[in-house]
Short mmCIF file of C-alpha atoms in Angstrom, two decimals:
data_model
loop_
_atom_site.label_atom_id
_atom_site.label_comp_id
_atom_site.label_asym_id
_atom_site.label_seq_id
_atom_site.Cartn_x
_atom_site.Cartn_y
_atom_site.Cartn_z
CA PHE A 256 161.45 23.63 -61.21
CA VAL A 257 161.55 21.88 -57.70
CA VAL A 258 163.25 18.23 -59.17
CA CYS A 259 165.41 21.22 -61.37
CA LEU A 260 166.77 23.13 -58.52
CA GLY A 261 167.01 20.06 -56.67
CA LEU A 262 169.38 18.36 -59.37
CA VAL A 263 171.27 22.11 -59.86
CA LEU A 264 171.65 22.52 -55.75
CA GLY A 265 172.33 18.88 -55.37
CA ALA A 266 175.48 18.19 -58.82
CA GLY A 267 177.69 17.40 -56.12
CA SER A 268 175.88 14.41 -54.04
CA ILE A 269 175.12 13.11 -57.29
CA GLY A 270 178.29 12.22 -58.91
CA ILE A 271 177.61 15.25 -61.33
CA SER A 272 179.22 18.42 -62.10
CA GLN A 273 176.82 21.53 -62.22
CA MET A 274 176.32 21.73 -65.95
CA THR A 275 175.61 18.51 -66.05
CA ALA A 276 172.41 19.51 -63.65
CA LEU A 277 172.09 22.13 -66.02
CA ASN A 278 171.26 21.01 -69.36
CA LEU A 279 168.80 17.38 -67.63
CA ALA A 280 166.95 20.06 -66.11
CA LEU A 281 166.54 21.40 -69.56
CA LEU A 282 165.75 17.92 -70.84
CA LEU A 283 163.49 17.80 -68.18
CA THR A 284 161.83 21.20 -68.30
CA ALA A 285 161.40 20.31 -72.56
CA ALA A 286 159.73 16.74 -71.71
CA TRP A 287 157.73 18.32 -69.21
CA TRP A 288 155.81 21.34 -71.75
CA LEU A 289 155.82 18.09 -74.45
CA LEU A 290 153.95 15.48 -71.97
CA THR A 291 151.84 19.06 -70.83
CA THR A 292 151.28 19.40 -74.02
CA LEU A 293 149.70 16.88 -75.49
CA PRO A 294 146.17 16.74 -73.28
CA LEU A 295 145.65 20.43 -74.90
CA LEU A 296 146.65 19.50 -78.72
CA LYS A 297 144.02 15.97 -78.32
CA SER A 298 140.73 18.45 -77.22
CA TYR A 299 141.47 21.43 -78.72
CA LYS A 300 139.95 23.37 -81.61
CA GLN A 301 140.05 26.38 -82.99
CA LEU A 302 136.84 28.36 -83.20
CA TYR A 303 138.03 30.97 -85.33
CA TYR A 304 140.72 30.98 -88.37
CA VAL A 305 141.30 31.94 -92.12
CA GLU A 306 140.99 29.45 -94.74
CA VAL A 307 144.16 30.07 -97.06
CA GLU A 308 144.72 27.79 -100.05
CA LYS A 309 147.89 29.84 -101.30
CA HIS A 310 150.75 32.94 -100.91
CA ALA A 311 149.36 32.17 -96.70
CA VAL A 312 152.88 34.57 -95.51
CA ARG A 313 152.28 37.36 -98.02
CA GLN A 314 148.11 36.94 -97.24
CA SER A 315 149.61 36.52 -93.26
CA PHE A 316 151.14 40.34 -93.75
CA ALA A 317 148.10 41.63 -95.66
CA ARG A 318 146.25 40.96 -93.05
CA ILE A 319 148.41 42.10 -90.03
CA GLY A 320 148.57 45.35 -91.67
CA HIS A 321 144.65 46.09 -92.53
CA THR A 322 144.17 45.07 -88.80
CA LEU A 323 146.95 47.71 -87.98
CA ARG A 324 145.34 50.69 -90.29
CA HIS A 325 142.37 49.94 -88.73
CA LEU A 326 143.28 49.20 -85.27
CA PRO A 327 143.40 53.39 -84.17
CA GLU A 328 138.98 52.81 -84.97
CA ASP A 329 138.60 50.17 -82.26
CA LYS A 330 139.81 53.29 -78.98
CA GLN A 331 139.03 50.00 -76.15
CA VAL A 332 141.71 47.54 -78.03
CA PHE A 333 143.77 50.46 -78.94
CA TRP A 334 144.13 52.30 -75.53
CA PHE A 335 144.35 48.30 -73.83
CA LEU A 336 147.40 47.81 -76.19
CA LEU A 337 148.91 50.83 -74.85
CA ALA A 338 148.46 50.43 -71.94
CA PHE A 339 149.67 46.75 -71.95
CA PHE A 340 152.63 48.62 -73.72
CA CYS A 341 153.33 50.10 -70.20
CA TYR A 342 152.63 47.56 -67.61
CA ILE A 343 153.34 44.13 -68.86
CA ASP A 344 156.74 46.05 -69.33
CA GLY A 345 157.03 46.73 -65.77
CA VAL A 346 156.14 42.70 -64.89
CA TYR A 347 158.18 41.31 -67.10
CA THR A 348 161.06 43.62 -66.39
CA ILE A 349 160.67 43.11 -62.05
CA ILE A 350 160.59 39.44 -63.56
CA ASP A 351 164.12 39.73 -65.70
CA MET A 352 166.08 41.63 -63.16
CA ALA A 353 165.39 40.33 -59.89
CA THR A 354 168.34 38.13 -59.87
CA ALA A 355 170.80 40.89 -60.48
CA TYR A 356 168.81 42.97 -57.77
CA GLY A 357 169.29 39.59 -55.24
CA THR A 358 173.51 39.81 -56.52
CA ALA A 359 173.81 43.59 -55.91
CA LEU A 360 171.93 42.51 -51.85
CA GLY A 361 173.98 40.28 -51.54
CA LEU A 362 172.41 36.21 -52.09
CA ASP A 363 174.10 33.92 -53.33
CA THR A 364 173.03 31.53 -56.68
CA THR A 365 171.41 28.91 -53.73
CA GLY A 366 169.22 32.08 -51.90
CA LEU A 367 168.10 33.56 -55.61
CA LEU A 368 167.07 29.87 -56.80
CA LEU A 369 165.48 29.30 -53.71
CA ALA A 370 163.58 33.37 -53.95
CA LEU A 371 162.38 32.06 -57.49
CA LEU A 372 161.32 29.03 -55.91
CA VAL A 373 159.22 30.98 -53.11
CA THR A 374 157.81 33.07 -56.15
CA GLN A 375 156.02 30.68 -57.48
CA ILE A 376 155.17 28.14 -54.55
CA VAL A 377 153.61 31.89 -54.23
CA ALA A 378 152.00 32.37 -57.75
CA PHE A 379 150.06 29.49 -57.74
CA PRO A 380 147.58 29.67 -55.29
CA SER A 381 147.29 33.11 -56.10
CA ALA A 382 146.57 32.37 -59.66
CA LEU A 383 144.09 30.28 -58.77
CA ILE A 384 142.38 32.60 -56.84
CA PHE A 385 142.24 35.37 -59.53
CA GLY A 386 140.88 32.39 -60.71
CA ARG A 387 137.89 32.82 -58.65
CA LEU A 388 137.70 36.63 -58.62
CA SER A 389 137.54 37.24 -61.72
CA ASN A 390 134.07 34.83 -61.77
CA LYS A 391 132.32 37.25 -59.23
CA TYR A 392 134.52 41.30 -60.02
CA PRO A 393 135.25 42.07 -63.61
CA SER A 394 138.79 42.30 -65.48
CA ALA A 395 138.11 46.00 -66.38
CA LYS A 396 138.08 46.31 -62.03
CA LEU A 397 140.76 43.44 -61.37
CA ILE A 398 143.02 44.59 -63.70
CA PRO A 399 143.78 47.86 -62.16
CA VAL A 400 144.38 46.02 -58.01
CA CYS A 401 147.34 44.20 -60.32
CA ILE A 402 148.75 47.81 -61.38
CA ALA A 403 148.44 49.35 -58.59
CA ALA A 404 150.05 46.43 -56.60
CA TYR A 405 153.06 46.36 -59.17
CA ALA A 406 153.50 50.51 -57.53
CA GLY A 407 153.62 49.17 -54.80
CA ILE A 408 156.51 47.08 -55.45
CA ALA A 409 158.21 49.47 -57.52
CA VAL A 410 158.09 52.11 -54.51
CA PHE A 411 159.50 49.19 -51.88
CA ALA A 412 162.15 48.10 -53.92
CA PHE A 413 163.24 51.27 -53.93
CA PHE A 414 163.81 51.73 -50.43
CA LEU A 415 165.07 47.50 -49.96
CA THR A 416 168.13 47.60 -47.95
CA ARG A 417 167.99 43.79 -46.79
CA GLN A 418 167.93 40.41 -47.35
CA TRP A 419 165.00 39.04 -45.70
CA GLN A 420 162.96 42.67 -47.59
CA PHE A 421 164.25 40.45 -51.26
CA TRP A 422 162.20 37.91 -49.75
CA VAL A 423 159.19 39.66 -48.86
CA LEU A 424 159.50 40.72 -52.00
CA ALA A 425 159.35 37.31 -53.83
CA VAL A 426 156.29 36.67 -51.94
CA ILE A 427 154.65 40.05 -53.31
CA VAL A 428 155.37 39.68 -56.82
CA GLY A 429 154.29 35.71 -57.01
CA MET A 430 150.75 36.70 -55.19
CA PHE A 431 150.35 39.32 -58.51
CA GLN A 432 152.62 37.52 -61.25
CA GLY A 433 150.36 35.35 -62.26
CA GLY A 434 147.06 37.16 -62.25
CA VAL A 435 147.47 40.40 -63.90
CA GLN A 436 148.91 38.15 -66.87
CA ALA A 437 146.00 36.31 -67.60
CA LEU A 438 143.75 38.52 -66.53
CA SER A 439 145.37 40.62 -69.19
CA ARG A 440 144.68 37.78 -71.84
CA SER A 441 141.64 37.14 -70.86
CA HIS A 442 139.98 40.88 -70.87
CA PHE A 443 141.63 41.02 -74.25
CA ALA A 444 140.06 38.27 -76.00
CA LYS A 445 136.65 39.96 -74.64
CA ILE A 446 137.25 43.19 -76.39
CA ILE A 447 138.48 42.19 -79.84
CA PRO A 448 136.52 40.43 -82.42
CA PRO A 449 136.82 37.28 -82.51
CA GLU A 450 136.50 36.80 -86.19
CA LYS A 451 140.17 39.31 -85.75
CA SER A 452 141.60 36.64 -82.45
CA GLY A 453 144.92 35.22 -84.52
CA GLU A 454 145.98 39.18 -85.70
CA TYR A 455 144.42 40.77 -82.70
CA PHE A 456 146.36 37.82 -80.52
CA GLY A 457 149.80 38.53 -82.83
CA LEU A 458 149.54 42.31 -81.75
CA PHE A 459 148.95 42.11 -77.83
CA ASP A 460 151.98 39.05 -77.94
CA ILE A 461 154.49 42.06 -79.27
CA CYS A 462 153.27 44.72 -77.11
CA GLY A 463 154.11 42.73 -74.02
CA LYS A 464 157.61 40.61 -75.87
CA GLY A 465 158.57 44.20 -77.81
CA ALA A 466 158.12 46.28 -74.47
CA SER A 467 160.97 44.29 -73.03
CA PHE A 468 163.55 46.77 -73.44
CA LEU A 469 161.77 50.40 -71.66
CA GLY A 470 161.85 49.27 -68.47
CA THR A 471 164.82 47.87 -69.10
CA MET A 472 166.31 51.15 -70.06
CA ILE A 473 164.40 53.13 -66.80
CA VAL A 474 166.15 50.45 -64.85
CA SER A 475 169.65 50.78 -66.16
CA VAL A 476 169.64 54.86 -66.59
CA GLY A 477 168.18 54.96 -62.94
CA SER A 478 170.35 53.34 -61.69
CA GLN A 479 173.66 55.23 -63.95
CA LEU A 480 172.95 58.42 -62.80
CA THR A 481 172.19 57.65 -59.31
CA GLY A 482 174.85 54.56 -58.32
CA SER A 483 171.66 53.04 -56.97
CA ALA A 484 170.32 50.00 -57.95
CA ASN A 485 167.16 50.80 -55.99
CA VAL A 486 166.59 53.75 -57.93
CA GLY A 487 166.52 52.25 -60.82
CA VAL A 488 163.72 49.52 -59.55
CA GLY A 489 161.90 52.11 -58.22
CA SER A 490 161.66 54.18 -60.83
CA LEU A 491 159.83 51.78 -62.26
CA ILE A 492 156.52 53.30 -61.23
CA VAL A 493 156.55 55.22 -63.97
CA LEU A 494 155.49 52.90 -66.77
CA PHE A 495 152.73 51.53 -63.94
CA ILE A 496 150.98 55.03 -63.52
CA VAL A 497 151.12 55.27 -67.41
CA GLY A 498 150.05 51.85 -68.02
CA PHE A 499 146.78 52.25 -64.99
CA VAL A 500 145.82 55.82 -66.81
CA LEU A 501 145.82 54.44 -69.97
CA PHE A 502 143.70 50.91 -69.19
CA ARG A 503 141.15 53.17 -66.94
CA VAL A 504 140.79 55.08 -70.90
CA SER A 505 140.31 52.32 -72.48
CA CYS A 506 137.92 51.14 -70.07
CA ARG A 507 136.07 54.70 -70.63
CA GLN A 508 136.36 54.04 -74.71
CA GLY A 509 134.52 50.63 -73.53
CA GLU A 510 131.98 51.98 -71.75
CA THR A 511 131.11 55.19 -74.37
CA ALA A 512 131.21 52.36 -77.52
#
């Protein structure tokens, strides 16, 4: 990100257009993904999988249908997916709409890119810290902390009026961004049947990506009705409150199972 950012911001000084710099940044990103994937391809081994000799597509949909029909029977997983659907959508909405919110506060393109860089820099050590904490405390206790922190972020965004406050917001988001995502995946892996990890994580991904419309809709409706971007972003607290409550329900279901 630092290299790509330097390339884009310094395009004029090295004699290329910004569009060319953006294209080069995309190529660099693709090369980065390729290089970091090679060690995984070499060392990774799939432990749980289903061997399919023919009609693979049909059988895949059949297994997904079977999982969906029986999902409500596993109440802990069912309630967790509902919780994840809510709170992770709030997280993704804050990340996706950060640039639009910064623009509304008067930040130029350079300022927005630097704010995103700050978020990533903070997220790296924060993710390591949450990794250490997960060795001492169960994810069932750490995830609510992250959800509550994001609820606080939504409240802070409601009162945000100055550019320096946006930078503070970028730092706080970075502190919990990696933690809530990694802890959610880890927690989900612990509560699902290992032999069905493929289809269950398929549902997990659908809940994460498929929920992306909800937070954006809440922000848009709140902003349009009130004429204030602050109210729109602050309205995301609803998703975090609902997600927090549903997650606690999931944990109680796990304790009684």
